[in-house]
Amino acid sequence: MITLGPSRLSASCSTTAGGWSTASAFADPERFDITRRAGVHLSFGQGSRYCIGAPLARIELRAAVSHLLARFPAVRLAVPAGELRIRGEQLTGGLVELPVTW
């Protein structure tokens, strides 16, 4: 066992570094803030490990969101932002669901 911050880890424990949740890079990193100034974005990797599909993914996301907003201009969260639940998985984290209404 080793101690890493407040956690005790066994020798067989797998870990993943979460650069997006680092307080030294982002003020209050665990709080959802859509107005937050973008910092270093690590979702697609960096340097020689940068995802070759990142530009296509950005184009697809921009197209999907713009079409969604054009079709449903009044779309909004169906619950307060503080009630959104986040998955705890290391590699596939993100929202459990995104309830919206229009």
mmCIF file of C-alpha atoms in Angstrom:
data_model
loop_
_atom_site.group_PDB
_atom_site.id
_atom_site.type_symbol
_atom_site.label_atom_id
_atom_site.label_comp_id
_atom_site.label_asym_id
_atom_site.label_seq_id
_atom_site.Cartn_x
_atom_site.Cartn_y
_atom_site.Cartn_z
ATOM 1 C CA MET A 1 0.000 0.000 0.000
ATOM 2 C CA ILE A 2 1.065 3.538 -0.686
ATOM 3 C CA THR A 3 -0.540 6.774 0.397
ATOM 4 C CA LEU A 4 -1.203 9.364 -2.290
ATOM 5 C CA GLY A 5 -2.795 12.475 -0.834
ATOM 6 C CA PRO A 6 -5.859 11.331 1.096
ATOM 7 C CA SER A 7 -5.974 7.946 -0.695
ATOM 8 C CA ARG A 8 -4.370 4.589 0.086
ATOM 9 C CA LEU A 9 -3.583 2.555 -3.026
ATOM 10 C CA SER A 10 -2.791 -1.131 -3.333
ATOM 11 C CA ALA A 11 -0.033 -2.407 -5.612
ATOM 12 C CA SER A 12 -2.625 -3.730 -8.098
ATOM 13 C CA CYS A 13 -4.597 -0.469 -8.238
ATOM 14 C CA SER A 14 -4.802 1.247 -11.628
ATOM 15 C CA THR A 15 -4.751 5.036 -11.726
ATOM 16 C CA THR A 16 -5.169 7.740 -14.319
ATOM 17 C CA ALA A 17 -3.920 11.298 -14.011
ATOM 18 C CA GLY A 18 -6.761 13.792 -14.287
ATOM 19 C CA GLY A 19 -5.187 16.979 -15.613
ATOM 20 C CA TRP A 20 -8.546 18.678 -15.984
ATOM 21 C CA SER A 21 -9.226 18.457 -12.246
ATOM 22 C CA THR A 22 -5.997 20.063 -11.061
ATOM 23 C CA ALA A 23 -6.541 23.072 -8.801
ATOM 24 C CA SER A 24 -3.218 24.554 -9.935
ATOM 25 C CA ALA A 25 -4.550 24.694 -13.521
ATOM 26 C CA PHE A 26 -8.231 25.466 -12.909
ATOM 27 C CA ALA A 27 -9.888 27.500 -10.160
ATOM 28 C CA ASP A 28 -12.430 25.314 -8.325
ATOM 29 C CA PRO A 29 -11.978 22.425 -10.812
ATOM 30 C CA GLU A 30 -14.838 20.248 -9.520
ATOM 31 C CA ARG A 31 -17.490 22.976 -10.001
ATOM 32 C CA PHE A 32 -19.375 23.145 -13.317
ATOM 33 C CA ASP A 33 -18.898 26.649 -14.735
ATOM 34 C CA ILE A 34 -19.836 27.208 -18.363
ATOM 35 C CA THR A 35 -18.338 30.724 -18.233
ATOM 36 C CA ARG A 36 -14.909 29.485 -17.120
ATOM 37 C CA ARG A 37 -12.034 30.604 -19.323
ATOM 38 C CA ALA A 38 -10.636 27.633 -21.159
ATOM 39 C CA GLY A 39 -7.347 26.343 -19.873
ATOM 40 C CA VAL A 40 -5.160 23.640 -21.300
ATOM 41 C CA HIS A 41 -7.444 21.067 -22.918
ATOM 42 C CA LEU A 42 -6.223 17.492 -22.497
ATOM 43 C CA SER A 43 -9.147 15.454 -23.841
ATOM 44 C CA PHE A 44 -7.369 14.655 -27.089
ATOM 45 C CA GLY A 45 -3.902 14.269 -25.595
ATOM 46 C CA GLN A 46 -0.928 16.448 -26.355
ATOM 47 C CA GLY A 47 2.256 16.503 -28.390
ATOM 48 C CA SER A 48 3.185 13.255 -30.121
ATOM 49 C CA ARG A 49 0.259 11.545 -28.353
ATOM 50 C CA TYR A 50 -2.324 13.964 -29.790
ATOM 51 C CA CYS A 51 -5.390 12.232 -31.242
ATOM 52 C CA ILE A 52 -5.335 12.207 -35.044
ATOM 53 C CA GLY A 53 -9.156 12.304 -35.072
ATOM 54 C CA ALA A 54 -9.454 15.422 -32.883
ATOM 55 C CA PRO A 55 -10.153 17.886 -35.736
ATOM 56 C CA LEU A 56 -12.911 15.632 -37.121
ATOM 57 C CA ALA A 57 -14.419 15.176 -33.645
ATOM 58 C CA ARG A 58 -14.525 18.960 -33.152
ATOM 59 C CA ILE A 59 -16.206 19.486 -36.543
ATOM 60 C CA GLU A 60 -18.793 16.783 -35.787
ATOM 61 C CA LEU A 61 -19.526 18.186 -32.339
ATOM 62 C CA ARG A 62 -19.864 21.738 -33.656
ATOM 63 C CA ALA A 63 -22.277 20.527 -36.373
ATOM 64 C CA ALA A 64 -24.329 18.420 -33.956
ATOM 65 C CA VAL A 65 -24.694 21.187 -31.369
ATOM 66 C CA SER A 66 -25.500 23.878 -33.944
ATOM 67 C CA HIS A 67 -28.179 21.669 -35.548
ATOM 68 C CA LEU A 68 -29.628 20.797 -32.138
ATOM 69 C CA LEU A 69 -29.837 24.472 -31.150
ATOM 70 C CA ALA A 70 -31.331 25.437 -34.528
ATOM 71 C CA ARG A 71 -34.011 22.748 -34.188
ATOM 72 C CA PHE A 72 -34.676 23.346 -30.479
ATOM 73 C CA PRO A 73 -33.711 26.986 -29.770
ATOM 74 C CA ALA A 74 -35.297 26.917 -26.307
ATOM 75 C CA VAL A 75 -33.379 23.814 -25.154
ATOM 76 C CA ARG A 76 -32.275 24.111 -21.527
ATOM 77 C CA LEU A 77 -31.413 21.933 -18.558
ATOM 78 C CA ALA A 78 -34.439 20.187 -17.076
ATOM 79 C CA VAL A 79 -32.808 20.111 -13.622
ATOM 80 C CA PRO A 80 -30.601 22.583 -11.744
ATOM 81 C CA ALA A 81 -26.946 22.258 -12.820
ATOM 82 C CA GLY A 82 -26.040 21.238 -9.276
ATOM 83 C CA GLU A 83 -28.173 18.097 -9.648
ATOM 84 C CA LEU A 84 -26.263 16.742 -12.660
ATOM 85 C CA ARG A 85 -24.553 13.474 -11.745
ATOM 86 C CA ILE A 86 -21.040 12.650 -12.887
ATOM 87 C CA ARG A 87 -19.841 9.090 -13.504
ATOM 88 C CA GLY A 88 -16.847 8.072 -11.472
ATOM 89 C CA GLU A 89 -15.108 5.832 -14.009
ATOM 90 C CA GLN A 90 -11.515 6.773 -14.739
ATOM 91 C CA LEU A 91 -11.564 6.501 -18.505
ATOM 92 C CA THR A 92 -15.213 7.067 -19.352
ATOM 93 C CA GLY A 93 -16.182 9.766 -16.897
ATOM 94 C CA GLY A 94 -18.699 12.439 -17.767
ATOM 95 C CA LEU A 95 -22.348 12.987 -17.056
ATOM 96 C CA VAL A 96 -24.576 10.033 -16.185
ATOM 97 C CA GLU A 97 -27.302 11.768 -18.180
ATOM 98 C CA LEU A 98 -28.093 15.245 -19.492
ATOM 99 C CA PRO A 99 -31.784 15.918 -18.877
ATOM 100 C CA VAL A 100 -33.010 18.742 -21.106
ATOM 101 C CA THR A 101 -36.336 20.285 -22.018
ATOM 102 C CA TRP A 102 -37.498 22.751 -24.671
#
